């Protein structure tokens, strides 16, 4: 396939691995931020191609995985109401709450629908004025523009029966939380290319300078990832800590200005909880006060719900690069994609699900 095959060329991948073998003179630990990159790394065996001195740990970049349990519980509570049509992308339906998921609410008769865009939910609200239509707005900076557009349209149409359950998180504050944590072993980052396609990469420069870490904006195909690793290790070997853009075919320094302007109009920065990690200051988005009428938490009175995370699942450590899925005693035993205990086993971008699919027989060693 054009624009895909050329980024999966095996001979070129082996050349990158050879270059890295000649480049790395001591151990380096890098973190890929995005769950899509994690999936590609495990699927294509990129980590197994690398020299022993270069270790990859997996970051918090799967939006399904980091959505906190209490937000899942809020979704379940709202979706169970008789006059609500609850809309979500399909990957949220099997994320476990305390004792059920959205799929089981649907099976019990709840009106839970999979949509492919938040604008589909706006359309449903127009078609069914007798129903309260709620869209589960989960994700990083990548999905924020479409969710902002949905609210913008609903406001323009004066829809009184549309709202968003917002659980938006932002990548740079999570990277800073990882870097500031005691015992952090991450020495360089592969930043998520699609996030930077929206937001640009200027906001990473203060992080690179403050923590002396190279940050390479990286794409998702095997050769993208290998080039990102190469650029990161080259900086480390040369004692540099800069922001570089490997994914120049999709990312500009300033990002997508109209998309950013729309997000800023509709949302403001706020503290957010991350599943397994806890609250990180200024790490998420919430609706601005002028769009408060579209806030499902306020509309349905669930804003104050609080739920403790179960201690058995160590996905918080996995998401911070402090453990790998095989370190979890429940991996592939009590926790499988069919019966997930934690969100990192549900989403195809989750590290546990990726290891279960591609490495089940090989895991067992820590990072
Ligand atoms: S294997 Fe399951 S229980 Fe263990 S960390 Fe992953 S999601 Fe959590």
XYZ file of C-alpha atoms and ligand atoms in Angstrom:
375
model
C 0.000 0.000 0.000
C 1.363 3.403 -0.972
C 2.585 5.572 1.943
C 2.539 2.524 4.248
C 4.747 -0.155 2.667
C 7.696 2.208 2.270
C 7.641 2.762 6.045
C 7.667 -0.986 6.733
C 10.676 -1.934 4.619
C 12.488 -4.728 6.482
C 15.946 -4.076 4.981
C 15.747 -0.391 5.919
C 14.646 -1.359 9.438
C 17.673 -3.613 9.820
C 19.936 -0.791 8.594
C 18.555 1.492 11.313
C 19.190 -1.225 13.892
C 22.777 -1.518 12.612
C 23.240 2.260 12.803
C 21.989 2.211 16.387
C 24.409 -0.575 17.289
C 27.260 1.632 16.110
C 25.871 4.696 17.870
C 24.950 3.570 21.404
C 27.998 3.438 23.678
C 26.089 2.952 26.950
C 22.601 2.049 28.194
C 19.761 4.434 27.334
C 16.101 4.186 28.303
C 13.537 5.847 26.060
C 9.774 6.117 26.455
C 7.334 6.123 23.559
C 4.389 8.199 24.713
C 1.628 6.960 22.446
C -0.286 3.690 22.705
C -0.348 3.452 18.905
C 3.449 3.483 18.930
C 3.488 0.849 21.696
C 1.237 -1.357 19.599
C 3.497 -0.970 16.527
C 6.663 -1.619 18.570
C 5.310 -4.883 19.984
C 3.562 -5.974 16.780
C 6.600 -5.468 14.538
C 9.174 -6.545 17.163
C 10.997 -3.204 16.980
C 12.251 -3.482 20.566
C 13.756 -6.880 19.726
C 15.694 -5.357 16.815
C 17.386 -2.770 19.023
C 20.852 -3.154 20.533
C 20.794 -4.370 24.146
C 21.850 -0.913 25.352
C 18.649 0.747 24.097
C 15.545 -0.017 26.173
C 12.030 1.121 25.370
C 9.459 1.610 28.123
C 5.822 2.272 27.383
C 4.108 5.519 28.265
C 0.652 6.775 29.222
C -0.537 7.553 25.699
C -3.582 5.291 25.425
C -6.637 7.468 26.134
C -8.873 4.524 26.991
C -6.300 3.220 29.473
C -5.885 6.487 31.393
C -9.588 7.309 31.731
C -10.130 7.052 35.501
C -12.461 4.515 37.027
C -14.694 7.212 38.477
C -15.286 8.626 34.978
C -16.294 5.144 33.791
C -18.692 4.942 36.739
C -20.159 8.343 35.798
C -20.650 7.105 32.229
C -22.380 3.941 33.497
C -24.674 5.957 35.772
C -25.704 8.373 32.999
C -26.058 5.631 30.359
C -28.422 3.716 32.648
C -30.948 6.588 32.772
C -34.133 5.819 30.799
C -34.263 9.053 28.776
C -30.562 9.043 27.811
C -28.951 7.981 24.537
C -25.301 7.476 25.462
C -22.838 7.699 22.541
C -19.219 6.597 22.567
C -16.424 5.329 20.387
C -16.497 1.519 20.433
C -13.303 1.046 22.448
C -14.902 2.457 25.623
C -17.728 -0.080 25.751
C -15.680 -2.863 27.352
C -13.648 -0.765 29.776
C -14.456 -2.247 33.179
C -16.058 -0.170 35.899
C -16.372 -1.581 39.400
C -18.748 -4.369 38.414
C -19.986 -3.750 34.862
C -19.187 -1.951 31.613
C -21.141 0.050 29.028
C -21.722 -3.088 27.002
C -23.546 -4.687 29.922
C -25.651 -1.525 30.367
C -26.593 -1.891 26.702
C -27.383 -5.581 27.188
C -29.675 -4.636 30.082
C -31.651 -2.326 27.781
C -29.742 0.951 28.031
C -29.583 3.053 24.870
C -25.804 2.898 24.370
C -24.599 3.543 20.844
C -21.252 3.345 19.094
C -20.641 6.402 16.906
C -17.706 7.308 14.688
C -17.736 11.044 15.357
C -19.124 13.334 18.064
C -20.978 15.064 15.216
C -23.017 11.840 14.818
C -24.195 12.411 18.392
C -25.159 16.008 17.549
C -27.196 14.661 14.638
C -28.922 12.158 16.933
C -29.805 14.980 19.328
C -31.424 16.916 16.480
C -33.346 13.836 15.316
C -34.557 12.886 18.818
C -35.462 16.041 20.755
C -37.257 13.886 23.335
C -33.951 12.143 24.306
C -30.935 13.452 26.185
C -27.961 12.605 23.946
C -24.583 12.378 25.678
C -21.212 11.869 23.985
C -18.308 10.376 25.977
C -15.496 12.784 25.092
C -12.395 10.777 25.920
C -8.954 11.327 24.519
C -5.833 13.404 24.142
C -5.307 16.582 22.137
C -6.057 14.596 18.962
C -9.781 14.160 19.618
C -10.334 17.535 21.290
C -10.950 19.527 18.057
C -13.831 17.278 16.918
C -15.371 17.352 20.398
C -15.003 21.135 20.499
C -16.707 21.323 17.102
C -19.616 19.217 18.393
C -20.205 21.650 21.283
C -19.751 24.629 18.972
C -22.388 23.230 16.586
C -24.766 22.262 19.387
C -24.519 25.816 20.746
C -25.157 27.296 17.296
C -28.200 25.015 16.903
C -29.345 25.842 20.476
C -29.650 22.143 21.245
C -30.902 21.694 24.793
C -30.630 17.883 24.707
C -26.934 17.423 23.850
C -24.024 17.235 26.282
C -20.452 15.935 26.603
C -19.046 13.788 29.383
C -15.537 15.212 29.187
C -12.440 13.214 30.099
C -9.783 14.938 28.026
C -6.136 14.658 28.998
C -3.016 16.446 27.777
C 0.332 14.859 26.983
C 3.014 17.369 28.133
C 1.864 17.525 31.809
C 1.891 13.708 31.937
C 5.439 13.668 30.554
C 6.465 16.188 33.207
C 4.839 14.090 35.960
C 6.828 11.063 34.762
C 10.080 13.049 34.654
C 9.506 14.552 38.112
C 8.619 11.217 39.754
C 11.250 9.721 42.093
C 13.203 6.958 40.394
C 12.321 8.083 36.874
C 14.555 6.195 34.438
C 13.347 7.816 31.209
C 16.208 9.613 29.432
C 14.466 10.502 26.186
C 10.975 10.603 24.696
C 9.361 9.702 21.413
C 6.509 12.223 21.404
C 3.207 11.301 19.756
C 3.104 12.514 16.148
C -0.673 12.865 15.877
C -0.903 14.955 19.062
C 1.763 17.278 17.660
C -0.068 17.441 14.304
C -2.813 19.273 16.231
C -0.835 21.109 18.913
C 2.599 21.566 17.328
C 5.674 20.977 19.451
C 6.694 24.310 20.945
C 5.331 23.374 24.372
C 7.851 20.494 24.599
C 10.890 22.800 24.540
C 10.631 23.923 28.195
C 10.389 20.243 29.212
C 13.460 19.273 27.194
C 15.424 22.150 28.710
C 14.249 21.753 32.317
C 14.808 17.979 32.533
C 17.640 17.734 29.984
C 15.805 15.109 27.908
C 15.697 14.847 24.121
C 12.136 14.762 22.756
C 11.646 13.525 19.199
C 8.222 13.977 17.584
C 7.707 10.556 16.007
C 5.269 8.828 13.658
C 3.699 5.399 13.920
C 5.134 3.148 11.230
C 8.158 0.942 12.013
C 10.663 3.122 10.150
C 9.230 6.268 11.772
C 9.764 4.739 15.187
C 13.262 3.468 14.390
C 14.275 6.880 13.039
C 12.798 8.530 16.156
C 14.844 6.199 18.344
C 17.963 6.897 16.281
C 17.538 10.683 16.569
C 16.903 10.401 20.309
C 19.956 8.202 20.965
C 22.107 10.461 18.774
C 21.150 13.444 20.934
C 21.898 11.506 24.113
C 25.295 10.393 22.829
C 26.107 13.993 21.819
C 24.918 15.420 25.150
C 22.061 17.380 23.556
C 18.497 17.753 24.890
C 16.420 19.279 22.101
C 13.050 18.872 20.452
C 13.345 17.309 16.982
C 10.641 16.499 14.465
C 10.935 13.079 12.811
C 7.310 13.233 11.588
C 7.743 16.297 9.364
C 5.386 14.898 6.726
C 2.477 15.481 9.129
C 3.643 17.857 11.867
C 4.402 21.575 11.753
C 5.972 23.456 14.622
C 2.823 25.515 15.248
C 0.437 22.565 14.732
C -3.020 23.103 13.279
C -3.930 26.701 14.157
C -7.698 26.581 13.391
C -8.063 23.348 15.385
C -6.155 24.811 18.326
C -8.259 27.982 18.225
C -11.484 25.951 18.336
C -10.238 23.856 21.256
C -9.230 27.015 23.148
C -12.641 28.590 22.497
C -14.571 25.636 23.922
C -12.236 24.148 26.556
C -9.971 25.406 29.323
C -7.084 23.664 31.067
C -7.886 21.928 34.366
C -6.527 19.264 36.716
C -7.413 15.696 35.671
C -7.169 12.279 37.266
C -5.321 9.603 35.273
C -6.232 5.988 35.855
C -3.620 4.317 38.020
C -1.614 7.535 38.290
C -3.845 9.972 40.194
C -4.479 13.660 39.721
C -1.998 15.662 37.647
C -2.315 19.471 37.793
C -3.239 21.242 34.540
C -3.265 17.904 32.707
C -6.697 17.986 31.101
C -9.463 19.996 29.521
C -12.916 20.968 30.782
C -15.683 22.955 29.145
C -15.468 26.707 29.602
C -18.171 28.301 31.738
C -19.936 29.727 28.673
C -20.467 26.144 27.452
C -21.454 24.779 30.889
C -24.941 23.919 29.600
C -23.300 21.161 27.532
C -21.502 19.604 30.506
C -23.029 16.166 31.204
C -21.500 16.014 34.694
C -23.486 19.109 35.697
C -26.615 18.175 33.776
C -26.886 14.773 35.452
C -25.445 15.755 38.842
C -22.522 13.291 38.833
C -19.610 15.736 39.164
C -18.807 14.785 42.757
C -18.553 10.993 42.308
C -15.275 9.542 43.568
C -14.122 5.932 43.226
C -11.000 4.224 44.574
C -8.880 2.343 42.029
C -8.431 -1.400 42.726
C -4.955 -2.253 44.002
C -4.592 -5.562 42.128
C -4.029 -3.948 38.720
C -0.582 -2.371 38.298
C -1.484 -0.530 35.105
C -0.480 2.748 36.761
C 3.112 1.485 36.916
C 2.859 0.189 33.330
C 1.589 3.580 32.144
C 4.514 5.357 33.822
C 7.145 3.048 32.356
C 7.996 1.563 35.775
C 6.767 -1.952 34.947
C 5.982 -4.035 31.900
C 2.820 -6.104 31.474
C 4.646 -9.362 32.196
C 5.513 -8.044 35.667
C 1.839 -8.156 36.636
C 0.896 -11.422 38.405
C -2.561 -11.287 36.796
C -1.245 -10.985 33.210
C -2.681 -13.687 30.917
C -4.134 -15.479 33.918
C -6.865 -13.676 35.765
C -6.533 -10.752 33.337
C -7.100 -11.368 29.631
C -8.711 -9.336 26.821
C -11.872 -11.443 27.298
C -11.921 -10.753 31.071
C -9.859 -7.574 31.623
C -9.110 -6.397 35.148
C -7.630 -3.104 33.982
C -7.992 -0.712 31.084
C -4.554 -1.452 29.615
C -5.868 -4.934 28.766
C -9.015 -3.596 27.061
C -7.846 -1.165 24.453
C -5.922 -2.399 21.430
C -3.511 0.474 22.196
C -3.030 -0.686 25.770
C 0.372 -2.162 26.570
C -1.105 -5.224 28.320
C -3.379 -6.008 25.361
C -0.483 -5.588 22.910
C 1.755 -7.922 24.922
C -1.078 -10.416 25.301
C -1.651 -10.452 21.562
C 1.947 -10.588 20.369
C 4.183 -11.652 23.295
C 2.115 -13.800 25.621
C 4.584 -16.653 25.581
C 7.672 -14.505 25.820
C 6.912 -12.107 28.682
C 8.058 -12.474 32.249
C 11.005 -10.116 32.563
C 10.789 -6.616 33.961
C 11.800 -3.426 32.221
S -2.340 -7.457 33.104
Fe -4.397 -6.709 33.685
S -4.318 -6.463 35.920
Fe -2.196 -6.558 35.179
S -1.587 -4.426 34.819
Fe -2.370 -5.211 32.864
S -4.533 -4.604 32.905
Fe -3.838 -4.450 35.022
